[in-house]
Amino acid sequence: MGLAEHTDPAFIISLVQNMDGGLQILTHQGQWINVHIPPNAILIQLGDQLELLTNGKYKSHVHRVLVDTYKVERISIGILHGPPIDEFVAPAPEFVDDNDPLAYRGITYSDALEANDRYEFEVQSCIDQLRILPI
Ligand SMILES: O=C(O)CCC(=O)C(=O)O
Ligand SMILES: [Fe+2]
């Protein structure tokens, strides 16, 4: 049991947990690494809307949760810090130039949440569908 691999919506996500362990992040090299959150710490993750706004300069990382729910009682509280619900989020002009051409199409935050199946987290994020592929 756990949570399938996905990225989170929002600009940033704050995460607090009652125990260490379970969360894994996929590195750029394609390896899963364990995340250790010290007691009483808040983990700040980067979300899809930040990747969109910065035209990919900051990445919304793929992560998953592996836990044996028969053995541990794990409580994890994630809070999404996003734009206003109807805000259209697209790469800001400051992040787009000849070296970094437009890499994503924009989407309203509400449509992005809808594409992520609202607050169901057991889905991949929609960020892959917003990438403009090089021709
Ligand atoms: O429980 C965790 O460590 C992360 C949970 C998570 O990825 C999520 O709720 O989107
Ligand atoms: Fe997540």
PDB file of C-alpha atoms and ligand atoms in Angstrom:
ATOM      1  CA  MET A   1       0.000   0.000   0.000  1.00  0.00           C
ATOM      2  CA  GLY A   2       1.037   3.617  -0.413  1.00  0.00           C
ATOM      3  CA  LEU A   3       0.606   6.163  -3.139  1.00  0.00           C
ATOM      4  CA  ALA A   4       1.404   5.643  -6.825  1.00  0.00           C
ATOM      5  CA  GLU A   5       3.948   7.896  -8.507  1.00  0.00           C
ATOM      6  CA  HIS A   6       2.688  11.372  -9.333  1.00  0.00           C
ATOM      7  CA  THR A   7       3.485  15.056  -9.138  1.00  0.00           C
ATOM      8  CA  ASP A   8       1.406  17.487  -7.094  1.00  0.00           C
ATOM      9  CA  PRO A   9      -0.582  20.461  -8.332  1.00  0.00           C
ATOM     10  CA  ALA A  10      -0.078  23.973  -6.813  1.00  0.00           C
ATOM     11  CA  PHE A  11       3.004  26.215  -6.570  1.00  0.00           C
ATOM     12  CA  ILE A  12       4.367  24.621  -3.428  1.00  0.00           C
ATOM     13  CA  ILE A  13       3.145  21.875  -1.125  1.00  0.00           C
ATOM     14  CA  SER A  14       3.901  21.722   2.588  1.00  0.00           C
ATOM     15  CA  LEU A  15       4.007  18.286   4.108  1.00  0.00           C
ATOM     16  CA  VAL A  16       4.037  17.212   7.765  1.00  0.00           C
ATOM     17  CA  GLN A  17       4.149  13.607   8.950  1.00  0.00           C
ATOM     18  CA  ASN A  18       3.925  11.694  12.206  1.00  0.00           C
ATOM     19  CA  MET A  19       6.855   9.420  11.314  1.00  0.00           C
ATOM     20  CA  ASP A  20       9.945   9.314   9.169  1.00  0.00           C
ATOM     21  CA  GLY A  21       9.928   7.240   6.021  1.00  0.00           C
ATOM     22  CA  GLY A  22       7.775   6.134   3.133  1.00  0.00           C
ATOM     23  CA  LEU A  23       8.164   9.062   0.778  1.00  0.00           C
ATOM     24  CA  GLN A  24      10.406   8.545  -2.247  1.00  0.00           C
ATOM     25  CA  ILE A  25      11.445  11.003  -4.944  1.00  0.00           C
ATOM     26  CA  LEU A  26      12.501  10.121  -8.495  1.00  0.00           C
ATOM     27  CA  THR A  27      15.862  11.687  -9.352  1.00  0.00           C
ATOM     28  CA  HIS A  28      16.730  13.098 -12.771  1.00  0.00           C
ATOM     29  CA  GLN A  29      18.825   9.939 -13.235  1.00  0.00           C
ATOM     30  CA  GLY A  30      15.698   7.811 -12.808  1.00  0.00           C
ATOM     31  CA  GLN A  31      16.436   6.437  -9.327  1.00  0.00           C
ATOM     32  CA  TRP A  32      14.057   6.406  -6.386  1.00  0.00           C
ATOM     33  CA  ILE A  33      15.560   7.929  -3.240  1.00  0.00           C
ATOM     34  CA  ASN A  34      14.120   7.904   0.278  1.00  0.00           C
ATOM     35  CA  VAL A  35      13.201  11.257   1.783  1.00  0.00           C
ATOM     36  CA  HIS A  36      13.931  11.683   5.489  1.00  0.00           C
ATOM     37  CA  ILE A  37      11.952  14.416   7.153  1.00  0.00           C
ATOM     38  CA  PRO A  38      13.310  15.315  10.617  1.00  0.00           C
ATOM     39  CA  PRO A  39      10.758  15.333  13.492  1.00  0.00           C
ATOM     40  CA  ASN A  40       8.630  18.500  13.639  1.00  0.00           C
ATOM     41  CA  ALA A  41       9.929  19.647  10.247  1.00  0.00           C
ATOM     42  CA  ILE A  42       7.831  20.795   7.317  1.00  0.00           C
ATOM     43  CA  LEU A  43       8.876  19.495   3.898  1.00  0.00           C
ATOM     44  CA  ILE A  44       8.302  21.986   1.082  1.00  0.00           C
ATOM     45  CA  GLN A  45       7.760  20.381  -2.316  1.00  0.00           C
ATOM     46  CA  LEU A  46       7.523  22.137  -5.686  1.00  0.00           C
ATOM     47  CA  GLY A  47       4.310  21.662  -7.639  1.00  0.00           C
ATOM     48  CA  ASP A  48       3.079  21.672 -11.241  1.00  0.00           C
ATOM     49  CA  GLN A  49       2.025  25.328 -11.329  1.00  0.00           C
ATOM     50  CA  LEU A  50       5.546  26.437 -10.337  1.00  0.00           C
ATOM     51  CA  GLU A  51       6.998  24.327 -13.172  1.00  0.00           C
ATOM     52  CA  LEU A  52       4.493  25.916 -15.564  1.00  0.00           C
ATOM     53  CA  LEU A  53       5.090  29.488 -14.365  1.00  0.00           C
ATOM     54  CA  THR A  54       8.882  29.137 -14.598  1.00  0.00           C
ATOM     55  CA  ASN A  55       8.741  27.378 -17.999  1.00  0.00           C
ATOM     56  CA  GLY A  56      10.389  24.321 -16.452  1.00  0.00           C
ATOM     57  CA  LYS A  57      13.225  26.090 -14.571  1.00  0.00           C
ATOM     58  CA  TYR A  58      11.881  24.644 -11.323  1.00  0.00           C
ATOM     59  CA  LYS A  59      10.603  21.094 -11.662  1.00  0.00           C
ATOM     60  CA  SER A  60       7.587  19.513 -10.031  1.00  0.00           C
ATOM     61  CA  HIS A  61       9.221  16.263  -8.991  1.00  0.00           C
ATOM     62  CA  VAL A  62       7.730  12.799  -9.350  1.00  0.00           C
ATOM     63  CA  HIS A  63       7.253  11.098  -5.997  1.00  0.00           C
ATOM     64  CA  ARG A  64       5.479   8.115  -4.456  1.00  0.00           C
ATOM     65  CA  VAL A  65       4.817   6.609  -1.046  1.00  0.00           C
ATOM     66  CA  LEU A  66       5.742   3.058  -0.053  1.00  0.00           C
ATOM     67  CA  VAL A  67       4.456   1.889   3.320  1.00  0.00           C
ATOM     68  CA  ASP A  68       3.274  -1.318   4.841  1.00  0.00           C
ATOM     69  CA  THR A  69      -0.083  -0.165   6.160  1.00  0.00           C
ATOM     70  CA  TYR A  70      -0.487  -3.368   8.170  1.00  0.00           C
ATOM     71  CA  LYS A  71       2.624  -2.569  10.182  1.00  0.00           C
ATOM     72  CA  VAL A  72       2.574   1.213  10.656  1.00  0.00           C
ATOM     73  CA  GLU A  73       0.021   3.922  11.252  1.00  0.00           C
ATOM     74  CA  ARG A  74       1.307   6.745   9.114  1.00  0.00           C
ATOM     75  CA  ILE A  75      -0.331  10.159   9.056  1.00  0.00           C
ATOM     76  CA  SER A  76       0.706  12.621   6.396  1.00  0.00           C
ATOM     77  CA  ILE A  77      -0.844  16.055   5.888  1.00  0.00           C
ATOM     78  CA  GLY A  78      -0.142  17.873   2.651  1.00  0.00           C
ATOM     79  CA  ILE A  79      -1.316  21.426   2.042  1.00  0.00           C
ATOM     80  CA  LEU A  80      -1.438  22.779  -1.492  1.00  0.00           C
ATOM     81  CA  HIS A  81      -0.420  26.436  -1.874  1.00  0.00           C
ATOM     82  CA  GLY A  82      -1.751  27.394  -5.278  1.00  0.00           C
ATOM     83  CA  PRO A  83      -3.036  30.417  -7.179  1.00  0.00           C
ATOM     84  CA  PRO A  84      -6.679  31.569  -7.042  1.00  0.00           C
ATOM     85  CA  ILE A  85      -8.802  28.711  -8.345  1.00  0.00           C
ATOM     86  CA  ASP A  86      -9.680  30.377 -11.692  1.00  0.00           C
ATOM     87  CA  GLU A  87      -6.199  31.779 -12.350  1.00  0.00           C
ATOM     88  CA  PHE A  88      -4.726  30.908 -15.755  1.00  0.00           C
ATOM     89  CA  VAL A  89      -1.142  29.802 -15.195  1.00  0.00           C
ATOM     90  CA  ALA A  90       1.321  29.822 -18.103  1.00  0.00           C
ATOM     91  CA  PRO A  91       5.070  30.408 -18.442  1.00  0.00           C
ATOM     92  CA  ALA A  92       5.923  33.983 -17.386  1.00  0.00           C
ATOM     93  CA  PRO A  93       7.614  36.040 -20.134  1.00  0.00           C
ATOM     94  CA  GLU A  94      10.700  36.437 -17.886  1.00  0.00           C
ATOM     95  CA  PHE A  95      11.351  32.699 -18.290  1.00  0.00           C
ATOM     96  CA  VAL A  96      10.912  32.538 -22.077  1.00  0.00           C
ATOM     97  CA  ASP A  97      13.557  33.617 -24.582  1.00  0.00           C
ATOM     98  CA  ASP A  98      15.556  32.244 -27.537  1.00  0.00           C
ATOM     99  CA  ASN A  99      17.548  29.940 -25.261  1.00  0.00           C
ATOM    100  CA  ASP A 100      14.466  28.790 -23.365  1.00  0.00           C
ATOM    101  CA  PRO A 101      11.558  28.667 -25.822  1.00  0.00           C
ATOM    102  CA  LEU A 102       8.005  28.286 -24.581  1.00  0.00           C
ATOM    103  CA  ALA A 103       7.839  24.725 -23.251  1.00  0.00           C
ATOM    104  CA  TYR A 104       4.296  24.484 -21.829  1.00  0.00           C
ATOM    105  CA  ARG A 105       0.810  25.592 -22.690  1.00  0.00           C
ATOM    106  CA  GLY A 106      -1.114  27.270 -19.898  1.00  0.00           C
ATOM    107  CA  ILE A 107      -4.116  25.999 -17.988  1.00  0.00           C
ATOM    108  CA  THR A 108      -6.393  27.384 -15.289  1.00  0.00           C
ATOM    109  CA  TYR A 109      -5.696  26.036 -11.837  1.00  0.00           C
ATOM    110  CA  SER A 110      -9.225  24.645 -11.654  1.00  0.00           C
ATOM    111  CA  ASP A 111      -8.795  22.772 -14.953  1.00  0.00           C
ATOM    112  CA  ALA A 112      -5.455  21.419 -13.731  1.00  0.00           C
ATOM    113  CA  LEU A 113      -7.075  20.149 -10.538  1.00  0.00           C
ATOM    114  CA  GLU A 114      -9.871  18.673 -12.626  1.00  0.00           C
ATOM    115  CA  ALA A 115      -7.312  16.925 -14.831  1.00  0.00           C
ATOM    116  CA  ASN A 116      -5.721  15.542 -11.660  1.00  0.00           C
ATOM    117  CA  ASP A 117      -9.142  14.201 -10.790  1.00  0.00           C
ATOM    118  CA  ARG A 118      -9.759  16.931  -8.193  1.00  0.00           C
ATOM    119  CA  TYR A 119      -8.345  15.923  -4.861  1.00  0.00           C
ATOM    120  CA  GLU A 120      -7.764  12.291  -5.757  1.00  0.00           C
ATOM    121  CA  PHE A 121      -4.032  11.904  -5.466  1.00  0.00           C
ATOM    122  CA  GLU A 122      -3.729   8.416  -6.908  1.00  0.00           C
ATOM    123  CA  VAL A 123      -3.160   9.714 -10.417  1.00  0.00           C
ATOM    124  CA  GLN A 124      -0.268  10.991 -12.442  1.00  0.00           C
ATOM    125  CA  SER A 125      -0.252  14.744 -12.742  1.00  0.00           C
ATOM    126  CA  CYS A 126      -1.324  16.615 -15.854  1.00  0.00           C
ATOM    127  CA  ILE A 127       2.007  18.402 -16.339  1.00  0.00           C
ATOM    128  CA  ASP A 128       3.154  15.938 -19.014  1.00  0.00           C
ATOM    129  CA  GLN A 129       0.111  16.777 -21.121  1.00  0.00           C
ATOM    130  CA  LEU A 130       0.994  20.482 -21.029  1.00  0.00           C
ATOM    131  CA  ARG A 131       4.501  20.082 -22.433  1.00  0.00           C
ATOM    132  CA  ILE A 132       5.006  21.508 -25.919  1.00  0.00           C
ATOM    133  CA  LEU A 133       7.128  18.939 -27.680  1.00  0.00           C
ATOM    134  CA  PRO A 134       9.974  20.228 -29.869  1.00  0.00           C
ATOM    135  CA  ILE A 135       9.274  19.844 -33.589  1.00  0.00           C
TER     136      ILE A 135
HETATM  137  O1  LIG B   1       2.576  11.033   2.373  1.00  0.00           O
HETATM  138  C1  LIG B   1       3.506  11.517   1.762  1.00  0.00           C
HETATM  139  O2  LIG B   1       4.688  11.454   2.142  1.00  0.00           O
HETATM  140  C2  LIG B   1       3.263  12.254   0.472  1.00  0.00           C
HETATM  141  C3  LIG B   1       1.822  12.322   0.099  1.00  0.00           C
HETATM  142  C4  LIG B   1       1.639  12.832  -1.285  1.00  0.00           C
HETATM  143  O3  LIG B   1       2.485  12.707  -2.116  1.00  0.00           O
HETATM  144  C5  LIG B   1       0.411  13.536  -1.631  1.00  0.00           C
HETATM  145  O4  LIG B   1      -0.503  13.603  -0.811  1.00  0.00           O
HETATM  146  O5  LIG B   1       0.341  14.064  -2.746  1.00  0.00           O
HETATM  147 FE    FE B   2       2.132  14.074  -3.738  1.00  0.00          FE
END
